[in-house]
PDB file of C-alpha atoms in Angstrom:
ATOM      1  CA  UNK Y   1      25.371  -3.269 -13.652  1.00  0.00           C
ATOM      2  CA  UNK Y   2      22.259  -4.769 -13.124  1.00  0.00           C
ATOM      3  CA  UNK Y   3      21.730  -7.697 -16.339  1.00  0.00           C
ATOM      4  CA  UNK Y   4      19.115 -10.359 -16.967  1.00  0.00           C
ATOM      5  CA  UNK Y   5      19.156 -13.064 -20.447  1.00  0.00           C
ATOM      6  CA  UNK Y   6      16.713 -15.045 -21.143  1.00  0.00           C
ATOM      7  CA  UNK Y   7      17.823 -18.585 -22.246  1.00  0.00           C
ATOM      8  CA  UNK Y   8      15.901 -21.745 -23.671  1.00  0.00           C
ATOM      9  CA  UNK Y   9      14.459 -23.420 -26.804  1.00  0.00           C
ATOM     10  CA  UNK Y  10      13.515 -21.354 -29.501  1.00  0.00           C
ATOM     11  CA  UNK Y  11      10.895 -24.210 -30.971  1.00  0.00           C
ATOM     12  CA  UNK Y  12       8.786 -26.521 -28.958  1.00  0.00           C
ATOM     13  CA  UNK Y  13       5.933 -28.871 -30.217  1.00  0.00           C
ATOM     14  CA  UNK Y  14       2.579 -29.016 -28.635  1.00  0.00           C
ATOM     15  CA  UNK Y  15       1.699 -30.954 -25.726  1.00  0.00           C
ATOM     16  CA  UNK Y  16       5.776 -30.549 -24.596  1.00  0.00           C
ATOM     17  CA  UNK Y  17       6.942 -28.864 -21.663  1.00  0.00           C
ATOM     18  CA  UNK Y  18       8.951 -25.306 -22.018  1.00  0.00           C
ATOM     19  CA  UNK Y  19      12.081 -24.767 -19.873  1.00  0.00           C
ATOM     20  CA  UNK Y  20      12.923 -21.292 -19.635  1.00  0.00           C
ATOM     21  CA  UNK Y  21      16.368 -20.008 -18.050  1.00  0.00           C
ATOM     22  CA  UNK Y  22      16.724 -16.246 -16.405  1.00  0.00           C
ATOM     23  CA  UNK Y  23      20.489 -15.593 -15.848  1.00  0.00           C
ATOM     24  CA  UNK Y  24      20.620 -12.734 -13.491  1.00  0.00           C
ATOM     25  CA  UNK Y  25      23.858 -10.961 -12.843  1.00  0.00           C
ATOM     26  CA  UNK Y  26      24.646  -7.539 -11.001  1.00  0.00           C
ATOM     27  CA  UNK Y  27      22.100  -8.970  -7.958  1.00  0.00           C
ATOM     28  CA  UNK Y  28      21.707 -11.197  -5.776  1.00  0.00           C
ATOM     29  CA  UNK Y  29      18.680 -13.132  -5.744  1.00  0.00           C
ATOM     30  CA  UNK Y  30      19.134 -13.453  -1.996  1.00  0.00           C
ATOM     31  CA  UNK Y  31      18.928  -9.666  -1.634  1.00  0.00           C
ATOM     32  CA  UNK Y  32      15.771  -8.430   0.421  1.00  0.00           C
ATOM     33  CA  UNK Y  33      12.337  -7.628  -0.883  1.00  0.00           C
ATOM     34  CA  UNK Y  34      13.682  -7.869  -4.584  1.00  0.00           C
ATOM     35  CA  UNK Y  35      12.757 -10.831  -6.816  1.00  0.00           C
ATOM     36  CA  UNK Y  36      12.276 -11.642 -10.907  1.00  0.00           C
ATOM     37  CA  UNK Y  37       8.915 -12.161 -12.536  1.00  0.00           C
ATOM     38  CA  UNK Y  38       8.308 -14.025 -16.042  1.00  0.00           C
ATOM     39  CA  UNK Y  39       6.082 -11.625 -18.300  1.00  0.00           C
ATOM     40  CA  UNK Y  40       5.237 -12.763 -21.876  1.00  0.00           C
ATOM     41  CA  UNK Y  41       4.139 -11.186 -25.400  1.00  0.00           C
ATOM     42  CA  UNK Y  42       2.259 -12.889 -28.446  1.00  0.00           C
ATOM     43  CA  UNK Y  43       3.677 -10.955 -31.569  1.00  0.00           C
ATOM     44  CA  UNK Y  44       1.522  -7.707 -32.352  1.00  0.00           C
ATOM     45  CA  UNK Y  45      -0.240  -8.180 -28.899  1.00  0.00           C
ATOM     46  CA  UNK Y  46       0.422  -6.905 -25.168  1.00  0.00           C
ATOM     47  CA  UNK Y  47       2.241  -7.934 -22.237  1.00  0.00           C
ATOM     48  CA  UNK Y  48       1.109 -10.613 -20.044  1.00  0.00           C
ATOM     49  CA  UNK Y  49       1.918 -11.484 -16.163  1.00  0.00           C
ATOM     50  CA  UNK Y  50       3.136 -15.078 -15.646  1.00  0.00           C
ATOM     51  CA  UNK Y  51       4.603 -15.747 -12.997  1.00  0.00           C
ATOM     52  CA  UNK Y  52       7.096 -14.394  -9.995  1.00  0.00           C
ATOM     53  CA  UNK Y  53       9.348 -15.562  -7.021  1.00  0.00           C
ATOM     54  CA  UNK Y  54      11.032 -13.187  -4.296  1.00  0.00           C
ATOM     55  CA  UNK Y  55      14.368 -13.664  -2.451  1.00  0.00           C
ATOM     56  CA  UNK Y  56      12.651 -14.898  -0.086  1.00  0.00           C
ATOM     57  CA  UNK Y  57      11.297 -18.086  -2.261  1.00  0.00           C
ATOM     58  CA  UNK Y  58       7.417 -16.848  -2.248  1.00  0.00           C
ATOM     59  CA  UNK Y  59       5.897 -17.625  -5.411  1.00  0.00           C
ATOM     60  CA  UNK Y  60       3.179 -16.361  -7.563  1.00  0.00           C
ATOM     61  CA  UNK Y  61       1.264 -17.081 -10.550  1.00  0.00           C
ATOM     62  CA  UNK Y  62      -1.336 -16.028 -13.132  1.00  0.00           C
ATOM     63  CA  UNK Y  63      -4.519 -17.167 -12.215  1.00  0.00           C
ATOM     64  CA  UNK Y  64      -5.621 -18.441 -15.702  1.00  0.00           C
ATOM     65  CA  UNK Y  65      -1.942 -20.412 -15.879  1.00  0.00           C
ATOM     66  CA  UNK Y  66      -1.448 -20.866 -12.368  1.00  0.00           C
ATOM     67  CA  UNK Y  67      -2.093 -25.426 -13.376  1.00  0.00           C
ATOM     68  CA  UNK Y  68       0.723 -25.282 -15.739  1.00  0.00           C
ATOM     69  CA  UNK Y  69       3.683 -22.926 -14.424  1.00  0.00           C
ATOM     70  CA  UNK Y  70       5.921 -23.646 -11.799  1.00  0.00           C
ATOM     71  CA  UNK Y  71       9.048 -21.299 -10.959  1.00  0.00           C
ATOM     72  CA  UNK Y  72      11.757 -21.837  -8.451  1.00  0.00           C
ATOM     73  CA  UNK Y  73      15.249 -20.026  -8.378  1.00  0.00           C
ATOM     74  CA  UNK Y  74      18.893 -21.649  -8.247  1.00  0.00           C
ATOM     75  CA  UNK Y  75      20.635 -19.042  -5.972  1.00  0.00           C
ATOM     76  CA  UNK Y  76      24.307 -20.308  -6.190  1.00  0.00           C
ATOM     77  CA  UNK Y  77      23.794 -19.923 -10.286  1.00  0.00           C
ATOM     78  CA  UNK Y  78      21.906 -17.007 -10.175  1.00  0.00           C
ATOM     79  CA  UNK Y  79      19.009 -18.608 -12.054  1.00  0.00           C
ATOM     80  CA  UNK Y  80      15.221 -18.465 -12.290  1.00  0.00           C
ATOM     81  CA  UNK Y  81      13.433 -21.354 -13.864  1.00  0.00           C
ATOM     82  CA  UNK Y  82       9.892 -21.037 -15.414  1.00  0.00           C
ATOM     83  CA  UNK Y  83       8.451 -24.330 -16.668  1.00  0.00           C
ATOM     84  CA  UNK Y  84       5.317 -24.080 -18.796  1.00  0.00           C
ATOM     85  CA  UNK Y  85       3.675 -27.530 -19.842  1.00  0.00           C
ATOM     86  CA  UNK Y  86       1.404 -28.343 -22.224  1.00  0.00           C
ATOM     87  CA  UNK Y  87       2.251 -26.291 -24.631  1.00  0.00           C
ATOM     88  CA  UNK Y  88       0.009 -24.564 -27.930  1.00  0.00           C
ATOM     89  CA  UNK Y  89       0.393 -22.905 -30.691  1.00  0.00           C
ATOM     90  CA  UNK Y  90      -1.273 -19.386 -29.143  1.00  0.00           C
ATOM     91  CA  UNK Y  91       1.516 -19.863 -26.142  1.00  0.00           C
ATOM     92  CA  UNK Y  92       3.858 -18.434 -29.221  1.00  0.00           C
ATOM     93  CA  UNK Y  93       5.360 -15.374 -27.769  1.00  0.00           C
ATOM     94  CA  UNK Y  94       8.332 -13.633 -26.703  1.00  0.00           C
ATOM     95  CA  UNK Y  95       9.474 -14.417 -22.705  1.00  0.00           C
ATOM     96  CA  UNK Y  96      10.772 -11.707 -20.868  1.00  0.00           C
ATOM     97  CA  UNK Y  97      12.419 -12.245 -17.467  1.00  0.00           C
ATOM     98  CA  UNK Y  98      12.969  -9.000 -15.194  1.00  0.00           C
ATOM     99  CA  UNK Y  99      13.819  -8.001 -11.703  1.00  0.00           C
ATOM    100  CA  UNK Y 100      11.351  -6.184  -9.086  1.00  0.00           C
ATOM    101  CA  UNK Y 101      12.201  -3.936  -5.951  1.00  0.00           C
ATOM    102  CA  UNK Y 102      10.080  -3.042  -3.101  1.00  0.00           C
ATOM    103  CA  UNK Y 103      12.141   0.420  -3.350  1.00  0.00           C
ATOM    104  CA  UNK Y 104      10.753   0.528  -6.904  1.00  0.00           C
ATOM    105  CA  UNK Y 105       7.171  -0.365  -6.141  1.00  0.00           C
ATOM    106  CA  UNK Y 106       7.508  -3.906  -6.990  1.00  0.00           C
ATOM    107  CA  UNK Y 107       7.891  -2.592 -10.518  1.00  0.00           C
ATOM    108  CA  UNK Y 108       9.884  -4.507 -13.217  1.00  0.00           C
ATOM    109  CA  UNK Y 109      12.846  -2.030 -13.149  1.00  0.00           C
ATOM    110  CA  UNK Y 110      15.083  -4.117 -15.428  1.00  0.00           C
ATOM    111  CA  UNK Y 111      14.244  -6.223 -18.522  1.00  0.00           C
ATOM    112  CA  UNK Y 112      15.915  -9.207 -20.342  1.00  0.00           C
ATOM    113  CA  UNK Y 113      16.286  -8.707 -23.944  1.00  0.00           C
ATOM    114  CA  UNK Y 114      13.780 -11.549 -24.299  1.00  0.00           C
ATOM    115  CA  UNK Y 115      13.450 -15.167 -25.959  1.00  0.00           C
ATOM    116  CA  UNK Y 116      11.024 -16.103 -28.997  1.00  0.00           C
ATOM    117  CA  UNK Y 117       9.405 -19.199 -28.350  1.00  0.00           C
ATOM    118  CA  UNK Y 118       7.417 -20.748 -31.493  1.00  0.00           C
ATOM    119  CA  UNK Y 119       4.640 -23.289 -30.612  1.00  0.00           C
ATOM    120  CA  UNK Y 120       4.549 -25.644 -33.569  1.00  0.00           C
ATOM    121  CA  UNK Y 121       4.442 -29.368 -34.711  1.00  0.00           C
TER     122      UNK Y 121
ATOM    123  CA  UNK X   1     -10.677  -9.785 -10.689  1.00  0.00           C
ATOM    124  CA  UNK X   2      -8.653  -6.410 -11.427  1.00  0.00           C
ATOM    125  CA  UNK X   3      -8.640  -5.183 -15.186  1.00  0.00           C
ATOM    126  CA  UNK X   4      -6.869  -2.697 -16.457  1.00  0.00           C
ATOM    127  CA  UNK X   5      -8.307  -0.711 -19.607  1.00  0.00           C
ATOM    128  CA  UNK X   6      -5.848   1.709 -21.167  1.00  0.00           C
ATOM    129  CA  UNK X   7      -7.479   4.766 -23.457  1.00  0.00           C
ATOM    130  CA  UNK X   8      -6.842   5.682 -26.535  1.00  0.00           C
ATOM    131  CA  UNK X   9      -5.865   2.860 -28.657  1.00  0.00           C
ATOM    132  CA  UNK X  10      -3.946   5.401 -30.519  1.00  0.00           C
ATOM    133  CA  UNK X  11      -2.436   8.594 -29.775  1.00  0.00           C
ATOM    134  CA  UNK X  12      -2.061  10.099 -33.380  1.00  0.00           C
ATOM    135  CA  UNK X  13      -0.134  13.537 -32.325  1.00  0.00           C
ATOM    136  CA  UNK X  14       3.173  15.626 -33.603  1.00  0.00           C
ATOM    137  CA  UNK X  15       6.677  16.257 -31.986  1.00  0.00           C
ATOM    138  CA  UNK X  16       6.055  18.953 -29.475  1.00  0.00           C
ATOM    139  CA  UNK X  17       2.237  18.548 -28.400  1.00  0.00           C
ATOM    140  CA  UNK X  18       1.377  16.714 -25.200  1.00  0.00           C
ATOM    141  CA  UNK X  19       0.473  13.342 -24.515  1.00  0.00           C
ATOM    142  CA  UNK X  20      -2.043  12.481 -22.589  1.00  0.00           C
ATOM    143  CA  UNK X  21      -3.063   8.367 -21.946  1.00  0.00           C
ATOM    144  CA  UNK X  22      -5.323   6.745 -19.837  1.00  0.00           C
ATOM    145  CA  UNK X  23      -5.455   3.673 -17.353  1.00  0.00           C
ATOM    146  CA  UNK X  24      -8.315   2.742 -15.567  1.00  0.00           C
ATOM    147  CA  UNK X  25      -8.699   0.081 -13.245  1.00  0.00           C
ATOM    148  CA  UNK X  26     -11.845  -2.512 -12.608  1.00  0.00           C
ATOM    149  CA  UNK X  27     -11.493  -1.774  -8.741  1.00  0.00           C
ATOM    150  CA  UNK X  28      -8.728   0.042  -6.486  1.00  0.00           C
ATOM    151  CA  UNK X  29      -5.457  -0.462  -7.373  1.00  0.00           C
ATOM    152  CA  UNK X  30      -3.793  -1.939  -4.233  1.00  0.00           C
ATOM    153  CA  UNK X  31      -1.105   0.799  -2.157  1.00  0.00           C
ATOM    154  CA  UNK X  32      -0.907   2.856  -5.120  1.00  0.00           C
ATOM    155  CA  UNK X  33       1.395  -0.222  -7.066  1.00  0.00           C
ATOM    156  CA  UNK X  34       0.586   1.411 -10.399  1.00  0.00           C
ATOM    157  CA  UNK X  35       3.588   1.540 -13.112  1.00  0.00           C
ATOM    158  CA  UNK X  36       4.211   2.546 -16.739  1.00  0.00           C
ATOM    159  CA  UNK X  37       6.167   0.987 -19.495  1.00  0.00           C
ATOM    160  CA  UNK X  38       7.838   2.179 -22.771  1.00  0.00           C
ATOM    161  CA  UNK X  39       8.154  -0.167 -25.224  1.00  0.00           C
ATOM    162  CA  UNK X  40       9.833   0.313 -28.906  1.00  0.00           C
ATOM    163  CA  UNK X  41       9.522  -2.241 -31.313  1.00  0.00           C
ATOM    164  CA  UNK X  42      11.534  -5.045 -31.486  1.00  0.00           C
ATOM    165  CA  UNK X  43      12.681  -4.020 -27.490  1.00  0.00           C
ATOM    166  CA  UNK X  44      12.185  -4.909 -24.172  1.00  0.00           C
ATOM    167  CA  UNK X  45       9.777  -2.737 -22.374  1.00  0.00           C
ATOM    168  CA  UNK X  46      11.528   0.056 -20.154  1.00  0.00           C
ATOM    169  CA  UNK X  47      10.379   0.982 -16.498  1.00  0.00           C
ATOM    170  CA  UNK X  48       8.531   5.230 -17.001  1.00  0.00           C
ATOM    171  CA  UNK X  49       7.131   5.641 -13.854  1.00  0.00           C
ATOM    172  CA  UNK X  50       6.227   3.365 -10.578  1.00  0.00           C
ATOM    173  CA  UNK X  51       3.709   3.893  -7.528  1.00  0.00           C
ATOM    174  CA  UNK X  52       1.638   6.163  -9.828  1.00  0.00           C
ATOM    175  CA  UNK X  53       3.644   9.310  -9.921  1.00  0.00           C
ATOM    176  CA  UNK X  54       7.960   8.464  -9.541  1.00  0.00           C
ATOM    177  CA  UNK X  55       9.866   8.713 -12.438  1.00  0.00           C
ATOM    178  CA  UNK X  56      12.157   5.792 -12.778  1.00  0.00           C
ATOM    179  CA  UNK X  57      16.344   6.106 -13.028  1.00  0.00           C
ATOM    180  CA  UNK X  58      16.965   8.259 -16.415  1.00  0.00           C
ATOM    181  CA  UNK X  59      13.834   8.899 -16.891  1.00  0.00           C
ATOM    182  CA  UNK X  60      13.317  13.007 -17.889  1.00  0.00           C
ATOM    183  CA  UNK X  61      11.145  14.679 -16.649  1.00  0.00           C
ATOM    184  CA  UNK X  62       8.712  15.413 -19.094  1.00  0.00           C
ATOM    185  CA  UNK X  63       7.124  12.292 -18.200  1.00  0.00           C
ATOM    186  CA  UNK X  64       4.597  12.468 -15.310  1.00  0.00           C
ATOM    187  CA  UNK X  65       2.401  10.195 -13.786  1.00  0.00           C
ATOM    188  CA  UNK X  66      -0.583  10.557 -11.978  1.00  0.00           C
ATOM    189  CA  UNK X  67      -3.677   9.217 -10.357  1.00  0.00           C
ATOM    190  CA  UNK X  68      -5.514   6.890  -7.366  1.00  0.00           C
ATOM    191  CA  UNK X  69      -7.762   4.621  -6.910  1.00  0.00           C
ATOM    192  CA  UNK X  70      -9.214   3.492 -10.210  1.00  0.00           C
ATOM    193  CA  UNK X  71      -7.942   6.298 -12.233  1.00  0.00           C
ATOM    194  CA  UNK X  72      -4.840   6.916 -13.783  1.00  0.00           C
ATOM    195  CA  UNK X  73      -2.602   9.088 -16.176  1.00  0.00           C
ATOM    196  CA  UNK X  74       0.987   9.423 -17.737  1.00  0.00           C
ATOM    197  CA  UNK X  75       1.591  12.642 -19.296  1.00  0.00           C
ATOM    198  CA  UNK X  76       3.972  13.345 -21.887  1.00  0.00           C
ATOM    199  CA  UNK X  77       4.344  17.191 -21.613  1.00  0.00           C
ATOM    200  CA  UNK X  78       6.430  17.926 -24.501  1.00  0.00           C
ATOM    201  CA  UNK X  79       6.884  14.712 -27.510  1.00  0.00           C
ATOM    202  CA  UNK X  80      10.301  13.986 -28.385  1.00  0.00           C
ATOM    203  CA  UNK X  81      10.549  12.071 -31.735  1.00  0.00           C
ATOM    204  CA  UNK X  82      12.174   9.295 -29.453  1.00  0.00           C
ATOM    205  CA  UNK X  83       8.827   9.094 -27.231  1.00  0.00           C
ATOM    206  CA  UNK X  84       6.805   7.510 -30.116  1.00  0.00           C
ATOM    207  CA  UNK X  85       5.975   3.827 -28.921  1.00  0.00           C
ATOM    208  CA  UNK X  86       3.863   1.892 -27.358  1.00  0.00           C
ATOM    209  CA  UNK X  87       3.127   2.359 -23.454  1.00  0.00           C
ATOM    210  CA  UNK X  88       1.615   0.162 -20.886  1.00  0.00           C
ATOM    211  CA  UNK X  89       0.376   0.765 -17.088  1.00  0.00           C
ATOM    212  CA  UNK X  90       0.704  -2.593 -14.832  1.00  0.00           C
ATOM    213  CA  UNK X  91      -0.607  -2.815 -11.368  1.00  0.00           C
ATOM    214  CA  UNK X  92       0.793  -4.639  -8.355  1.00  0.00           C
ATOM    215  CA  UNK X  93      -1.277  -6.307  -5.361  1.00  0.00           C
ATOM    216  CA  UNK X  94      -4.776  -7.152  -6.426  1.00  0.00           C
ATOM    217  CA  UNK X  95      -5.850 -10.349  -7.716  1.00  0.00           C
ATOM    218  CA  UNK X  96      -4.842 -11.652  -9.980  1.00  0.00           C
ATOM    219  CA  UNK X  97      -1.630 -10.265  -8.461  1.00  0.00           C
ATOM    220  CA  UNK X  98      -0.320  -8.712 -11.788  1.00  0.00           C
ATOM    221  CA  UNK X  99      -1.845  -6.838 -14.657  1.00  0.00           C
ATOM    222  CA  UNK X 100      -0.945  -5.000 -17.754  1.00  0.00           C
ATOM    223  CA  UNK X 101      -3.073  -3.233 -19.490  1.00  0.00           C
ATOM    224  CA  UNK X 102      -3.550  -3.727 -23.202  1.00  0.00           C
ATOM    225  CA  UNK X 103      -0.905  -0.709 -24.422  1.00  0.00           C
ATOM    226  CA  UNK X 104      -1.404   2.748 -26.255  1.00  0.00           C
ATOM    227  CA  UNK X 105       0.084   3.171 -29.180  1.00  0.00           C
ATOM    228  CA  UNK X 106       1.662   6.602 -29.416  1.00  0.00           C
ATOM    229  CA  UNK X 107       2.258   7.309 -32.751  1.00  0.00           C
ATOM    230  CA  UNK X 108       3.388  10.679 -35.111  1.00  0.00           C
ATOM    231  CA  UNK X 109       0.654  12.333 -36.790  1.00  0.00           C
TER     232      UNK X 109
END
């Protein structure tokens, strides 16, 4: 049973830097063209691409955060870290983690539940 | 730079009738890496339908998914009370190198 779980603060203060914690279980993030993205969500908006690795360690970002994200993976823990710095106010949302597959179009086939992350002083 | 513009804002229709929603793309999507999400409030989005037209695992089949190029659609044939939501299409491949288009709200009339 493929899970993911989002883990990290639930309040950070502007300017700070945002540690975000995918716990992946029922994969391995060694296994072939299969990797986990970061995708976002202000409240009452839509989705937004941030950032995603493959098993293979390749990276990619968003092009308008591409100077503030960095994410790397912890194999042996089964981990994907997203840092964010400089955080605002409008980067209030709810982080989702979830796995791709090339066998499902490099779709996000399964979701974490997601974190809520408040921007505020 | 690809952007993805999803039609209607709303979908105001009754249990029963079919659902028809819109994604169009700025330019080509790359190798046909177009996907569609499912998203309930207060949920995590749910894989529909990935390289334009395959239904994911579990997903019935009254969900369909069509398209190339700049064009796409995901058909609801038949609304189940449980299909009301909001649904997204995402592309794969073209810079930047993912997008999600801004949802359709599907909602009952």
């Amino acid at each position: 049973q493929v899970t993911l779980k989002e883990s990290g603060p639930v309040l950070v203060k502007p300017t700070e830097t945002l540690t975000l914690t995918c716990t992946v279980s029922g994969f391995s993030l060694n296994n072939g063209r299969m990797g986990v993205g970061w995708i976002r969500q202000p409240p009452g908006k839509a989705l937004e691409w941030l950032a995603h690795i493959f098993s293979n360690d390749e990276k990619s970002y968003s092009t308008s955060l591409k100077s503030r994200l960095t994410i790397s993976k912890d194999t042996s823990k089964s981990q994907v870290v997203l840092t964010m710095t400089n955080m605002d106010p409008v980067d209030t949302a709810t982080y989702y983690c979830a796995r791709f597959d090339f066998w499902s179009g490099f779709a996000f086939d399964y979701w974490g539940q997601g974190t809520l992350v408040t921007v505020s002083s | 730079e690809i952007v993805l513009t999803q039609s209607p804002g709303t979908l105001s229709l009754s249990p029963g009738e079919r659902a028809t929603l819109s994604c169009r793309a700025s330019q080509s999507v790359s190798s046909s890496y177009l996907a569609w999400y499912q998203q309930k409030p207060g949920q995590a989005p749910r894989l529909l339908i990935y390289a334009v037209s395959s239904r994911a695992t579990g997903i019935p089949d009254r969900f369909s998914g069509s398209g190339s190029g700049t064009d796409f659609t995901l058909t609801i044939s038949r609304l189940e009370p449980e299909d009301f939501a909001v649904y997204y299409c995402q592309q794969y491949g073209s810079s930047p190198l993912r997008t999600f288009g801004q949802g359709t709200k599907v909602e009952i009339k």
